[in-house]
């Protein structure tokens, strides 16, 4: 049963909204916890059937396929930064927002959470003493939920649970409403809260994976088919483990011998592993027995190949479902790409998935970042001219330095003037750091040229100028060369 929270002195409607959102968060907790277990490698399946001894299910055999399905896509969705073609972001304090919030790492974590649960939330707040003046927090679906307004295409509210006590009950929270933020904390069993007004409506944006009508908070990449295939593969691994222990030894049949041959000298029974691993077994003849000499017959060990073949088939089924190349999971029957075109074709579905995901996330990132800039600059609204601020995603295709430089040279040949711009250096495959260093060196060289010209003028010497041919001819004829 969901614990009810009552903030004393708060109106009944707001308390009702708070508890409805908390109930909504608790209802999703089971599925979200299950997906967390798959991603963290803590999902162990229960015993199914009676063929495999129960102790094999207690070995904790797990697979990391679910985590790989998320991580391989997340690594192709890397945020390089933000751009503003019509203006200068640095003049607005963009670097302070980027560095102060560790946005490169935070957005990477938000991408993983969005893929894992279907949604993550970016929350804007003002910084307190000792913090950056403008903050962007990332909250995942296990910590936050809200109501989506289909007409405005925005959040009507957001509940963010920020702490739990030793018993797992909520101990602190933040409720974001239109124009007001309520923060509450439980101290000694009694709730204390504070409200602050602001001009930002609900200052939060959902980062949604696979948004669709009826599912405003998207879908998890760990779908039911993907989880089912991983469970099947784990069961097959357990069967293979049992096979290695039971069926990988040659089976022996002895005719005309009794159990005394498997006992130690003191009469105690030998353990199973001693009998199985014994390389030389001596059976004495017994002339008084009905069969004086025991006969030994051998059946060959059973091959594990059927288990490996089925595991490989499951790996390929999983790869198809997760839009991954066979090389990411399969253990046999796969061929490495032999050319750049073949490699691109093998990754096509994953690349297309990455491009679609980044397109969906861009709107939320753009709105959250421009709101953070406005807070940084003490504004009460995002100026209209900032609408040109956009998200700069890294190319989801993995290109070699040589291939990227070759493609860039072909584009610069068509537009040579781009070579003197930062865009031209990007086309050549230079990193952001290399571009900044190159442009800074160019400015220093230009500054030295201007300084030398000023020093020459101050010393009474005209700067050295290369004369045109007609000017040289004029000097030779005695006429003034300057016009």
Tab-separated table of C-alpha atoms in Angstrom:
chain	number	residue	atom	x	y	z
A	1	UNK	CA	0.000	0.000	0.000
A	2	UNK	CA	1.273	3.459	-0.918
A	3	UNK	CA	2.243	5.622	2.033
A	4	UNK	CA	0.174	8.810	2.147
A	5	UNK	CA	2.032	12.084	2.582
A	6	UNK	CA	0.294	15.113	4.080
A	7	UNK	CA	2.141	18.427	4.149
A	8	UNK	CA	0.555	20.418	6.996
A	9	UNK	CA	-0.816	23.775	5.949
A	10	UNK	CA	-0.793	22.926	2.245
A	11	UNK	CA	-4.128	23.096	0.435
A	12	UNK	CA	-6.071	19.893	-0.150
A	13	UNK	CA	-5.774	19.957	-3.949
A	14	UNK	CA	-1.983	20.195	-3.872
A	15	UNK	CA	-1.747	17.382	-1.314
A	16	UNK	CA	-3.996	15.280	-3.538
A	17	UNK	CA	-1.759	15.964	-6.551
A	18	UNK	CA	1.319	15.043	-4.529
A	19	UNK	CA	-0.112	11.694	-3.426
A	20	UNK	CA	-1.512	10.855	-6.851
A	21	UNK	CA	1.913	11.349	-8.387
A	22	UNK	CA	3.528	9.303	-5.623
A	23	UNK	CA	1.047	6.474	-6.273
A	24	UNK	CA	1.878	6.702	-9.968
A	25	UNK	CA	5.586	6.430	-9.136
A	26	UNK	CA	5.011	3.414	-6.858
A	27	UNK	CA	2.930	1.615	-9.481
A	28	UNK	CA	5.796	1.813	-11.947
A	29	UNK	CA	8.388	0.767	-9.384
A	30	UNK	CA	8.039	-2.989	-9.961
A	31	UNK	CA	8.704	-2.857	-13.696
A	32	UNK	CA	11.428	-0.252	-13.292
A	33	UNK	CA	13.157	-2.328	-10.626
A	34	UNK	CA	12.961	-5.366	-12.893
A	35	UNK	CA	14.623	-3.488	-15.760
A	36	UNK	CA	17.285	-2.199	-13.391
A	37	UNK	CA	18.021	-5.799	-12.428
A	38	UNK	CA	18.443	-6.784	-16.079
A	39	UNK	CA	20.761	-3.853	-16.732
A	40	UNK	CA	22.840	-4.357	-13.570
A	41	UNK	CA	23.211	-8.109	-14.118
A	42	UNK	CA	21.187	-8.998	-11.015
A	43	UNK	CA	18.377	-10.831	-12.749
A	44	UNK	CA	18.500	-14.561	-11.908
A	45	UNK	CA	15.697	-16.707	-13.315
A	46	UNK	CA	13.657	-19.119	-11.229
A	47	UNK	CA	13.758	-22.884	-11.680
A	48	UNK	CA	11.608	-24.077	-14.551
A	49	UNK	CA	11.099	-27.801	-15.012
A	50	UNK	CA	12.639	-30.710	-13.129
A	51	UNK	CA	15.295	-31.930	-15.568
A	52	UNK	CA	18.078	-29.685	-14.240
A	53	UNK	CA	18.947	-30.096	-10.534
A	54	UNK	CA	17.861	-27.056	-8.481
A	55	UNK	CA	21.407	-26.250	-7.329
A	56	UNK	CA	22.273	-25.049	-10.844
A	57	UNK	CA	19.681	-22.301	-10.549
A	58	UNK	CA	21.462	-21.086	-7.413
A	59	UNK	CA	24.731	-20.482	-9.246
A	60	UNK	CA	23.650	-16.942	-10.137
A	61	UNK	CA	24.270	-17.341	-13.878
A	62	UNK	CA	23.380	-14.094	-15.673
A	63	UNK	CA	23.894	-12.480	-19.083
A	64	UNK	CA	24.799	-8.888	-19.945
A	65	UNK	CA	22.853	-8.737	-23.189
A	66	UNK	CA	20.304	-6.237	-21.852
A	67	UNK	CA	23.032	-3.842	-20.707
A	68	UNK	CA	24.802	-4.201	-24.046
A	69	UNK	CA	21.597	-3.372	-25.951
A	70	UNK	CA	21.396	-0.093	-24.032
A	71	UNK	CA	25.091	0.795	-23.852
A	72	UNK	CA	25.855	0.213	-27.538
A	73	UNK	CA	23.059	2.582	-28.527
A	74	UNK	CA	23.911	5.116	-25.808
A	75	UNK	CA	27.548	5.291	-26.983
A	76	UNK	CA	26.314	6.403	-30.402
A	77	UNK	CA	24.223	9.190	-28.864
A	78	UNK	CA	26.935	11.480	-27.510
A	79	UNK	CA	26.232	15.175	-26.925
A	80	UNK	CA	29.159	17.319	-28.078
A	81	UNK	CA	27.599	20.598	-26.993
A	82	UNK	CA	25.299	23.375	-28.143
A	83	UNK	CA	25.640	25.775	-31.066
A	84	UNK	CA	24.134	29.172	-31.892
A	85	UNK	CA	24.818	30.208	-35.494
A	86	UNK	CA	23.337	33.689	-35.001
A	87	UNK	CA	25.161	34.551	-31.790
A	88	UNK	CA	27.891	33.882	-29.263
A	89	UNK	CA	26.993	31.329	-26.581
A	90	UNK	CA	30.137	32.040	-24.575
A	91	UNK	CA	28.987	35.608	-24.010
A	92	UNK	CA	25.863	34.205	-22.301
A	93	UNK	CA	27.850	32.031	-19.901
A	94	UNK	CA	27.300	28.764	-21.753
A	95	UNK	CA	30.694	27.437	-20.698
A	96	UNK	CA	29.838	28.031	-17.035
A	97	UNK	CA	26.564	26.120	-17.408
A	98	UNK	CA	28.277	23.301	-19.299
A	99	UNK	CA	31.207	22.895	-16.917
A	100	UNK	CA	29.383	23.753	-13.701
A	101	UNK	CA	26.763	21.060	-14.282
A	102	UNK	CA	29.171	18.476	-15.760
A	103	UNK	CA	26.715	18.257	-18.625
A	104	UNK	CA	28.822	15.911	-20.742
A	105	UNK	CA	28.546	13.216	-18.040
A	106	UNK	CA	25.075	14.148	-16.842
A	107	UNK	CA	23.510	13.970	-20.302
A	108	UNK	CA	25.203	10.622	-20.918
A	109	UNK	CA	23.575	9.309	-17.739
A	110	UNK	CA	20.229	10.808	-18.785
A	111	UNK	CA	20.492	9.037	-22.152
A	112	UNK	CA	21.081	5.674	-20.442
A	113	UNK	CA	18.167	6.261	-18.048
A	114	UNK	CA	15.889	7.251	-20.915
A	115	UNK	CA	16.774	4.078	-22.814
A	116	UNK	CA	16.391	1.920	-19.712
A	117	UNK	CA	13.081	3.274	-18.367
A	118	UNK	CA	11.674	5.127	-21.373
A	119	UNK	CA	12.080	8.588	-19.856
A	120	UNK	CA	14.430	10.743	-17.801
A	121	UNK	CA	13.753	14.293	-16.615
A	122	UNK	CA	15.910	17.420	-16.868
A	123	UNK	CA	15.079	19.837	-14.045
A	124	UNK	CA	16.227	23.477	-13.918
A	125	UNK	CA	16.819	25.185	-10.553
A	126	UNK	CA	18.685	28.184	-9.220
A	127	UNK	CA	21.916	27.396	-7.457
A	128	UNK	CA	22.418	28.122	-3.786
A	129	UNK	CA	25.529	29.395	-2.017
A	130	UNK	CA	28.621	27.545	-3.162
A	131	UNK	CA	26.834	26.125	-6.241
A	132	UNK	CA	26.704	27.254	-9.884
A	133	UNK	CA	24.089	29.945	-10.319
A	134	UNK	CA	22.109	27.810	-12.780
A	135	UNK	CA	21.656	24.057	-12.236
A	136	UNK	CA	20.369	21.217	-14.417
A	137	UNK	CA	19.482	18.032	-12.529
A	138	UNK	CA	18.834	14.619	-14.085
A	139	UNK	CA	16.106	12.464	-12.514
A	140	UNK	CA	15.160	9.032	-13.815
A	141	UNK	CA	11.775	7.273	-13.811
A	142	UNK	CA	12.453	5.592	-10.459
A	143	UNK	CA	12.767	9.022	-8.839
A	144	UNK	CA	10.352	11.301	-10.690
A	145	UNK	CA	7.046	11.369	-12.523
A	146	UNK	CA	4.545	13.936	-13.695
A	147	UNK	CA	1.458	14.713	-15.780
A	148	UNK	CA	1.894	15.365	-19.496
A	149	UNK	CA	-0.284	18.019	-21.135
A	150	UNK	CA	-1.032	16.901	-24.695
A	151	UNK	CA	-2.284	20.317	-25.802
A	152	UNK	CA	0.717	22.295	-24.566
A	153	UNK	CA	3.103	19.384	-25.101
A	154	UNK	CA	4.673	20.036	-21.743
A	155	UNK	CA	4.508	18.984	-18.109
A	156	UNK	CA	1.710	20.196	-15.837
A	157	UNK	CA	3.683	19.135	-12.772
A	158	UNK	CA	6.573	16.953	-11.641
A	159	UNK	CA	7.221	15.058	-8.420
A	160	UNK	CA	10.880	14.342	-7.659
A	161	UNK	CA	11.681	12.069	-4.702
A	162	UNK	CA	15.092	13.145	-3.431
A	163	UNK	CA	15.586	10.911	-0.368
A	164	UNK	CA	14.449	7.796	1.526
A	165	UNK	CA	14.845	6.755	5.141
A	166	UNK	CA	16.232	3.450	6.427
A	167	UNK	CA	12.817	1.781	5.979
A	168	UNK	CA	12.532	2.840	2.350
A	169	UNK	CA	9.919	5.530	2.975
A	170	UNK	CA	10.145	8.929	1.317
A	171	UNK	CA	12.041	11.395	3.503
A	172	UNK	CA	12.448	14.365	1.133
A	173	UNK	CA	10.855	15.499	-2.111
A	174	UNK	CA	10.345	18.381	-4.512
A	175	UNK	CA	7.008	19.119	-6.189
A	176	UNK	CA	7.186	21.366	-9.263
A	177	UNK	CA	3.948	23.118	-10.117
A	178	UNK	CA	3.141	25.971	-12.485
A	179	UNK	CA	5.217	28.879	-11.196
A	180	UNK	CA	5.959	27.418	-7.775
A	181	UNK	CA	8.305	24.776	-6.373
A	182	UNK	CA	7.532	23.032	-3.088
A	183	UNK	CA	10.405	21.324	-1.272
A	184	UNK	CA	9.609	19.133	1.716
A	185	UNK	CA	11.593	17.106	4.236
A	186	UNK	CA	10.491	14.809	7.031
A	187	UNK	CA	12.177	15.398	10.359
A	188	UNK	CA	11.263	13.160	13.274
A	189	UNK	CA	8.047	11.949	11.641
A	190	UNK	CA	6.760	15.451	10.837
A	191	UNK	CA	6.888	17.046	7.414
A	192	UNK	CA	8.307	20.525	6.963
A	193	UNK	CA	8.019	22.293	3.638
A	194	UNK	CA	8.819	25.525	1.842
A	195	UNK	CA	7.468	27.076	-1.356
A	196	UNK	CA	9.288	29.371	-3.782
A	197	UNK	CA	7.804	31.189	-6.749
A	198	UNK	CA	9.510	31.578	-10.125
A	199	UNK	CA	8.582	32.632	-13.681
A	200	UNK	CA	9.437	29.319	-15.386
A	201	UNK	CA	6.164	27.404	-15.205
A	202	UNK	CA	7.176	23.790	-14.583
A	203	UNK	CA	10.980	23.974	-15.051
A	204	UNK	CA	11.424	20.395	-16.227
A	205	UNK	CA	11.651	18.585	-19.560
A	206	UNK	CA	11.123	14.868	-20.209
A	207	UNK	CA	13.837	13.129	-22.214
A	208	UNK	CA	11.657	10.507	-23.909
A	209	UNK	CA	12.712	7.437	-25.899
A	210	UNK	CA	10.203	6.310	-28.541
A	211	UNK	CA	7.450	8.808	-27.783
A	212	UNK	CA	4.108	7.876	-29.284
A	213	UNK	CA	0.475	8.817	-28.877
A	214	UNK	CA	-0.826	7.284	-25.683
A	215	UNK	CA	2.711	6.790	-24.323
A	216	UNK	CA	3.967	10.333	-23.673
A	217	UNK	CA	6.795	8.985	-21.492
A	218	UNK	CA	7.936	6.540	-24.139
A	219	UNK	CA	8.991	2.908	-23.988
A	220	UNK	CA	11.978	1.149	-22.513
A	221	UNK	CA	14.552	-0.320	-24.862
A	222	UNK	CA	14.444	-3.409	-22.642
A	223	UNK	CA	11.145	-4.552	-24.118
A	224	UNK	CA	9.339	-7.742	-23.125
A	225	UNK	CA	10.668	-9.655	-26.167
A	226	UNK	CA	14.235	-8.623	-25.281
A	227	UNK	CA	13.840	-9.662	-21.635
A	228	UNK	CA	12.200	-12.941	-22.695
A	229	UNK	CA	15.057	-13.790	-25.064
A	230	UNK	CA	17.613	-13.047	-22.367
A	231	UNK	CA	15.785	-15.355	-19.940
A	232	UNK	CA	15.795	-18.110	-22.559
A	233	UNK	CA	19.527	-17.660	-23.054
A	234	UNK	CA	20.185	-17.833	-19.300
A	235	UNK	CA	18.205	-21.060	-19.077
A	236	UNK	CA	20.272	-22.474	-21.925
A	237	UNK	CA	23.468	-21.524	-20.097
A	238	UNK	CA	22.198	-23.382	-17.024
A	239	UNK	CA	21.463	-26.443	-19.146
A	240	UNK	CA	24.947	-26.239	-20.635
A	241	UNK	CA	26.449	-25.963	-17.147
A	242	UNK	CA	24.641	-29.102	-16.065
A	243	UNK	CA	25.678	-30.837	-19.271
A	244	UNK	CA	29.343	-30.127	-18.564
A	245	UNK	CA	29.053	-31.705	-15.123
A	246	UNK	CA	26.926	-34.698	-16.009
A	247	UNK	CA	27.179	-35.612	-19.678
A	248	UNK	CA	30.685	-34.531	-20.655
A	249	UNK	CA	32.315	-37.576	-19.020
A	250	UNK	CA	32.361	-40.933	-20.892
A	251	UNK	CA	29.721	-43.249	-19.516
A	252	UNK	CA	31.034	-46.600	-18.212
A	253	UNK	CA	29.137	-49.837	-17.781
A	254	UNK	CA	30.742	-52.664	-15.808
A	255	UNK	CA	29.374	-56.156	-16.018
A	256	UNK	CA	30.257	-58.760	-13.425
A	257	UNK	CA	31.502	-56.342	-10.711
A	258	UNK	CA	29.932	-55.192	-7.458
A	259	UNK	CA	30.112	-51.892	-5.545
A	260	UNK	CA	33.180	-53.005	-3.591
A	261	UNK	CA	35.423	-51.836	-6.422
A	262	UNK	CA	34.383	-48.211	-5.712
A	263	UNK	CA	35.408	-48.286	-2.063
A	264	UNK	CA	38.590	-47.099	-0.384
A	265	UNK	CA	40.983	-49.407	1.437
A	266	UNK	CA	39.265	-48.637	4.746
A	267	UNK	CA	35.886	-49.680	3.303
A	268	UNK	CA	34.493	-46.137	2.885
A	269	UNK	CA	32.725	-45.200	-0.338
A	270	UNK	CA	34.720	-43.119	-2.791
A	271	UNK	CA	33.251	-39.773	-3.810
A	272	UNK	CA	31.688	-39.389	-7.241
A	273	UNK	CA	34.417	-37.096	-8.550
A	274	UNK	CA	37.121	-39.619	-7.563
A	275	UNK	CA	35.349	-42.332	-9.499
A	276	UNK	CA	34.761	-40.099	-12.539
A	277	UNK	CA	38.283	-38.669	-12.651
A	278	UNK	CA	40.098	-41.937	-12.024
A	279	UNK	CA	42.248	-42.590	-15.070
A	280	UNK	CA	43.151	-46.238	-14.289
A	281	UNK	CA	40.617	-48.540	-12.718
A	282	UNK	CA	41.804	-51.989	-11.659
A	283	UNK	CA	39.185	-54.710	-11.128
A	284	UNK	CA	40.567	-57.967	-9.652
A	285	UNK	CA	39.391	-61.324	-10.984
A	286	UNK	CA	37.247	-63.448	-8.704
A	287	UNK	CA	37.406	-67.105	-9.675
A	288	UNK	CA	34.634	-68.036	-7.231
A	289	UNK	CA	32.176	-65.588	-8.786
A	290	UNK	CA	29.707	-66.481	-11.502
A	291	UNK	CA	31.529	-64.083	-13.829
A	292	UNK	CA	35.219	-64.328	-12.839
A	293	UNK	CA	36.260	-61.305	-14.913
A	294	UNK	CA	34.312	-58.039	-15.066
A	295	UNK	CA	33.680	-56.505	-18.471
A	296	UNK	CA	33.803	-52.722	-19.050
A	297	UNK	CA	31.880	-51.058	-21.879
A	298	UNK	CA	32.009	-47.353	-22.728
A	299	UNK	CA	29.525	-44.952	-24.254
A	300	UNK	CA	31.066	-41.750	-25.717
A	301	UNK	CA	30.478	-38.423	-23.980
A	302	UNK	CA	27.615	-36.253	-25.208
A	303	UNK	CA	28.664	-33.178	-27.198
A	304	UNK	CA	27.650	-29.695	-25.944
A	305	UNK	CA	27.227	-28.533	-29.535
A	306	UNK	CA	23.376	-28.514	-29.437
A	307	UNK	CA	23.484	-26.137	-26.453
A	308	UNK	CA	25.945	-23.799	-28.178
A	309	UNK	CA	23.907	-23.847	-31.392
A	310	UNK	CA	20.710	-22.889	-29.576
A	311	UNK	CA	22.528	-20.190	-27.561
A	312	UNK	CA	23.880	-18.784	-30.813
A	313	UNK	CA	20.384	-18.769	-32.321
A	314	UNK	CA	19.058	-16.890	-29.286
A	315	UNK	CA	21.909	-14.384	-29.598
A	316	UNK	CA	20.930	-13.664	-33.194
A	317	UNK	CA	17.259	-13.343	-32.297
A	318	UNK	CA	18.211	-10.891	-29.544
A	319	UNK	CA	20.413	-8.931	-31.962
A	320	UNK	CA	17.536	-8.624	-34.448
A	321	UNK	CA	15.168	-7.430	-31.743
A	322	UNK	CA	17.672	-4.839	-30.426
A	323	UNK	CA	18.842	-3.639	-33.888
A	324	UNK	CA	22.381	-4.839	-33.162
A	325	UNK	CA	24.810	-6.490	-35.596
A	326	UNK	CA	25.380	-10.220	-35.180
A	327	UNK	CA	28.989	-9.531	-34.226
A	328	UNK	CA	27.808	-7.841	-31.030
A	329	UNK	CA	26.412	-11.060	-29.529
A	330	UNK	CA	26.722	-14.165	-31.689
A	331	UNK	CA	29.539	-16.599	-30.930
A	332	UNK	CA	29.620	-18.499	-34.249
A	333	UNK	CA	28.398	-18.206	-37.839
A	334	UNK	CA	29.300	-14.548	-38.257
A	335	UNK	CA	31.561	-12.683	-40.642
A	336	UNK	CA	33.431	-9.475	-39.949
A	337	UNK	CA	32.763	-6.671	-42.473
A	338	UNK	CA	35.454	-6.464	-45.124
A	339	UNK	CA	34.969	-2.834	-46.167
A	340	UNK	CA	33.679	0.474	-44.866
A	341	UNK	CA	30.465	-0.006	-46.833
A	342	UNK	CA	29.964	-3.478	-45.402
A	343	UNK	CA	30.598	-2.197	-41.885
A	344	UNK	CA	28.100	0.634	-42.372
A	345	UNK	CA	25.514	-1.815	-43.695
A	346	UNK	CA	25.969	-4.121	-40.692
A	347	UNK	CA	25.401	-1.181	-38.339
A	348	UNK	CA	22.627	0.479	-40.353
A	349	UNK	CA	19.742	-0.361	-38.026
A	350	UNK	CA	21.659	0.752	-34.927
A	351	UNK	CA	22.729	3.998	-36.620
A	352	UNK	CA	19.147	4.709	-37.692
A	353	UNK	CA	17.978	4.014	-34.124
A	354	UNK	CA	20.577	6.452	-32.759
A	355	UNK	CA	19.596	9.195	-35.202
A	356	UNK	CA	15.914	8.801	-34.340
A	357	UNK	CA	16.605	8.850	-30.604
A	358	UNK	CA	18.753	12.003	-30.750
A	359	UNK	CA	16.115	13.767	-32.842
A	360	UNK	CA	13.521	13.038	-30.147
A	361	UNK	CA	15.799	14.171	-27.303
A	362	UNK	CA	16.945	17.414	-28.954
A	363	UNK	CA	13.848	19.462	-28.131
A	364	UNK	CA	14.038	18.734	-24.393
A	365	UNK	CA	17.783	19.431	-24.276
A	366	UNK	CA	17.429	22.676	-26.188
A	367	UNK	CA	14.638	23.967	-23.916
A	368	UNK	CA	16.434	22.961	-20.728
A	369	UNK	CA	19.745	24.508	-21.801
A	370	UNK	CA	18.266	27.838	-22.924
A	371	UNK	CA	16.280	28.017	-19.680
A	372	UNK	CA	19.516	27.423	-17.776
A	373	UNK	CA	21.174	30.262	-19.717
A	374	UNK	CA	18.282	32.587	-18.905
A	375	UNK	CA	18.577	31.757	-15.193
A	376	UNK	CA	22.338	32.260	-15.457
A	377	UNK	CA	21.796	35.758	-16.851
A	378	UNK	CA	19.049	36.758	-14.378
A	379	UNK	CA	16.263	36.801	-16.972
A	380	UNK	CA	12.611	35.909	-16.369
A	381	UNK	CA	12.028	34.393	-19.817
A	382	UNK	CA	13.990	32.901	-22.678
A	383	UNK	CA	14.493	35.613	-25.356
A	384	UNK	CA	13.025	34.899	-28.789
A	385	UNK	CA	16.398	35.301	-30.485
A	386	UNK	CA	17.704	32.290	-28.565
A	387	UNK	CA	15.449	30.004	-30.564
A	388	UNK	CA	18.398	29.473	-32.888
A	389	UNK	CA	20.316	27.608	-30.156
A	390	UNK	CA	20.549	23.984	-31.220
A	391	UNK	CA	21.981	20.670	-30.034
A	392	UNK	CA	25.226	19.355	-31.495
A	393	UNK	CA	25.290	15.541	-31.496
A	394	UNK	CA	28.341	13.528	-32.446
A	395	UNK	CA	28.020	11.580	-35.687
A	396	UNK	CA	26.618	8.127	-34.771
A	397	UNK	CA	28.726	6.586	-37.529
A	398	UNK	CA	32.234	5.576	-36.502
A	399	UNK	CA	34.597	6.916	-39.180
A	400	UNK	CA	38.361	6.578	-39.292
A	401	UNK	CA	40.419	9.781	-39.182
A	402	UNK	CA	41.508	9.178	-42.774
A	403	UNK	CA	37.966	8.617	-44.053
A	404	UNK	CA	36.633	11.683	-42.221
A	405	UNK	CA	39.475	13.892	-43.496
A	406	UNK	CA	38.997	12.622	-47.047
A	407	UNK	CA	35.266	13.370	-46.976
A	408	UNK	CA	35.978	16.813	-45.490
A	409	UNK	CA	38.510	17.684	-48.211
A	410	UNK	CA	35.956	16.870	-50.900
A	411	UNK	CA	33.431	19.215	-49.293
A	412	UNK	CA	36.016	21.982	-48.830
A	413	UNK	CA	36.965	21.700	-52.484
A	414	UNK	CA	33.386	22.622	-53.396
A	415	UNK	CA	33.372	25.534	-50.905
A	416	UNK	CA	37.008	26.626	-50.271
A	417	UNK	CA	36.062	29.537	-48.034
A	418	UNK	CA	34.914	27.072	-45.370
A	419	UNK	CA	38.546	26.072	-44.770
A	420	UNK	CA	39.099	29.285	-42.759
A	421	UNK	CA	36.156	28.622	-40.436
A	422	UNK	CA	35.563	26.324	-37.480
A	423	UNK	CA	33.073	24.379	-39.602
A	424	UNK	CA	35.813	23.616	-42.104
A	425	UNK	CA	38.059	22.274	-39.358
A	426	UNK	CA	35.171	20.123	-38.113
A	427	UNK	CA	34.764	18.673	-41.597
A	428	UNK	CA	38.443	17.703	-41.543
A	429	UNK	CA	37.817	15.634	-38.409
A	430	UNK	CA	39.574	17.813	-35.834
A	431	UNK	CA	38.349	17.556	-32.257
A	432	UNK	CA	36.846	20.517	-30.415
A	433	UNK	CA	40.067	21.002	-28.482
A	434	UNK	CA	42.147	20.955	-31.662
A	435	UNK	CA	39.794	23.440	-33.331
A	436	UNK	CA	40.003	25.834	-30.373
A	437	UNK	CA	43.812	25.594	-30.353
A	438	UNK	CA	44.011	26.127	-34.119
A	439	UNK	CA	41.729	29.173	-34.063
A	440	UNK	CA	43.600	30.626	-31.061
A	441	UNK	CA	46.934	30.196	-32.890
A	442	UNK	CA	45.461	31.873	-35.960
A	443	UNK	CA	44.337	34.844	-33.854
A	444	UNK	CA	47.783	35.105	-32.241
A	445	UNK	CA	49.482	35.144	-35.643
A	446	UNK	CA	47.086	37.816	-36.879
A	447	UNK	CA	47.738	39.844	-33.721
A	448	UNK	CA	51.521	39.632	-34.209
A	449	UNK	CA	51.125	40.897	-37.783
A	450	UNK	CA	49.131	43.912	-36.629
A	451	UNK	CA	51.656	44.628	-33.858
A	452	UNK	CA	54.573	44.552	-36.293
A	453	UNK	CA	52.758	46.985	-38.591
A	454	UNK	CA	52.117	49.373	-35.683
A	455	UNK	CA	55.745	49.170	-34.544
A	456	UNK	CA	56.984	49.859	-38.090
A	457	UNK	CA	54.716	52.903	-38.386
A	458	UNK	CA	55.869	54.212	-35.002
A	459	UNK	CA	59.535	53.914	-36.077
A	460	UNK	CA	58.870	55.994	-39.211
A	461	UNK	CA	59.191	53.101	-41.604
A	462	UNK	CA	56.424	52.298	-43.993
A	463	UNK	CA	55.278	48.709	-43.810
A	464	UNK	CA	56.720	46.538	-46.534
A	465	UNK	CA	54.188	46.325	-49.366
A	466	UNK	CA	54.566	44.271	-52.492
A	467	UNK	CA	54.084	46.560	-55.512
A	468	UNK	CA	51.885	45.625	-58.428
A	469	UNK	CA	53.554	45.454	-61.920
A	470	UNK	CA	51.969	48.694	-63.161
A	471	UNK	CA	53.206	50.512	-60.027
A	472	UNK	CA	56.779	49.298	-60.668
A	473	UNK	CA	56.574	50.574	-64.227
A	474	UNK	CA	55.378	53.954	-62.981
A	475	UNK	CA	58.349	54.222	-60.605
A	476	UNK	CA	60.751	53.444	-63.433
A	477	UNK	CA	59.318	56.271	-65.542
A	478	UNK	CA	59.732	58.813	-62.769
A	479	UNK	CA	56.010	59.194	-62.047
A	480	UNK	CA	54.713	58.764	-58.494
A	481	UNK	CA	53.724	55.157	-57.791
A	482	UNK	CA	50.955	55.983	-55.314
A	483	UNK	CA	47.520	56.795	-56.558
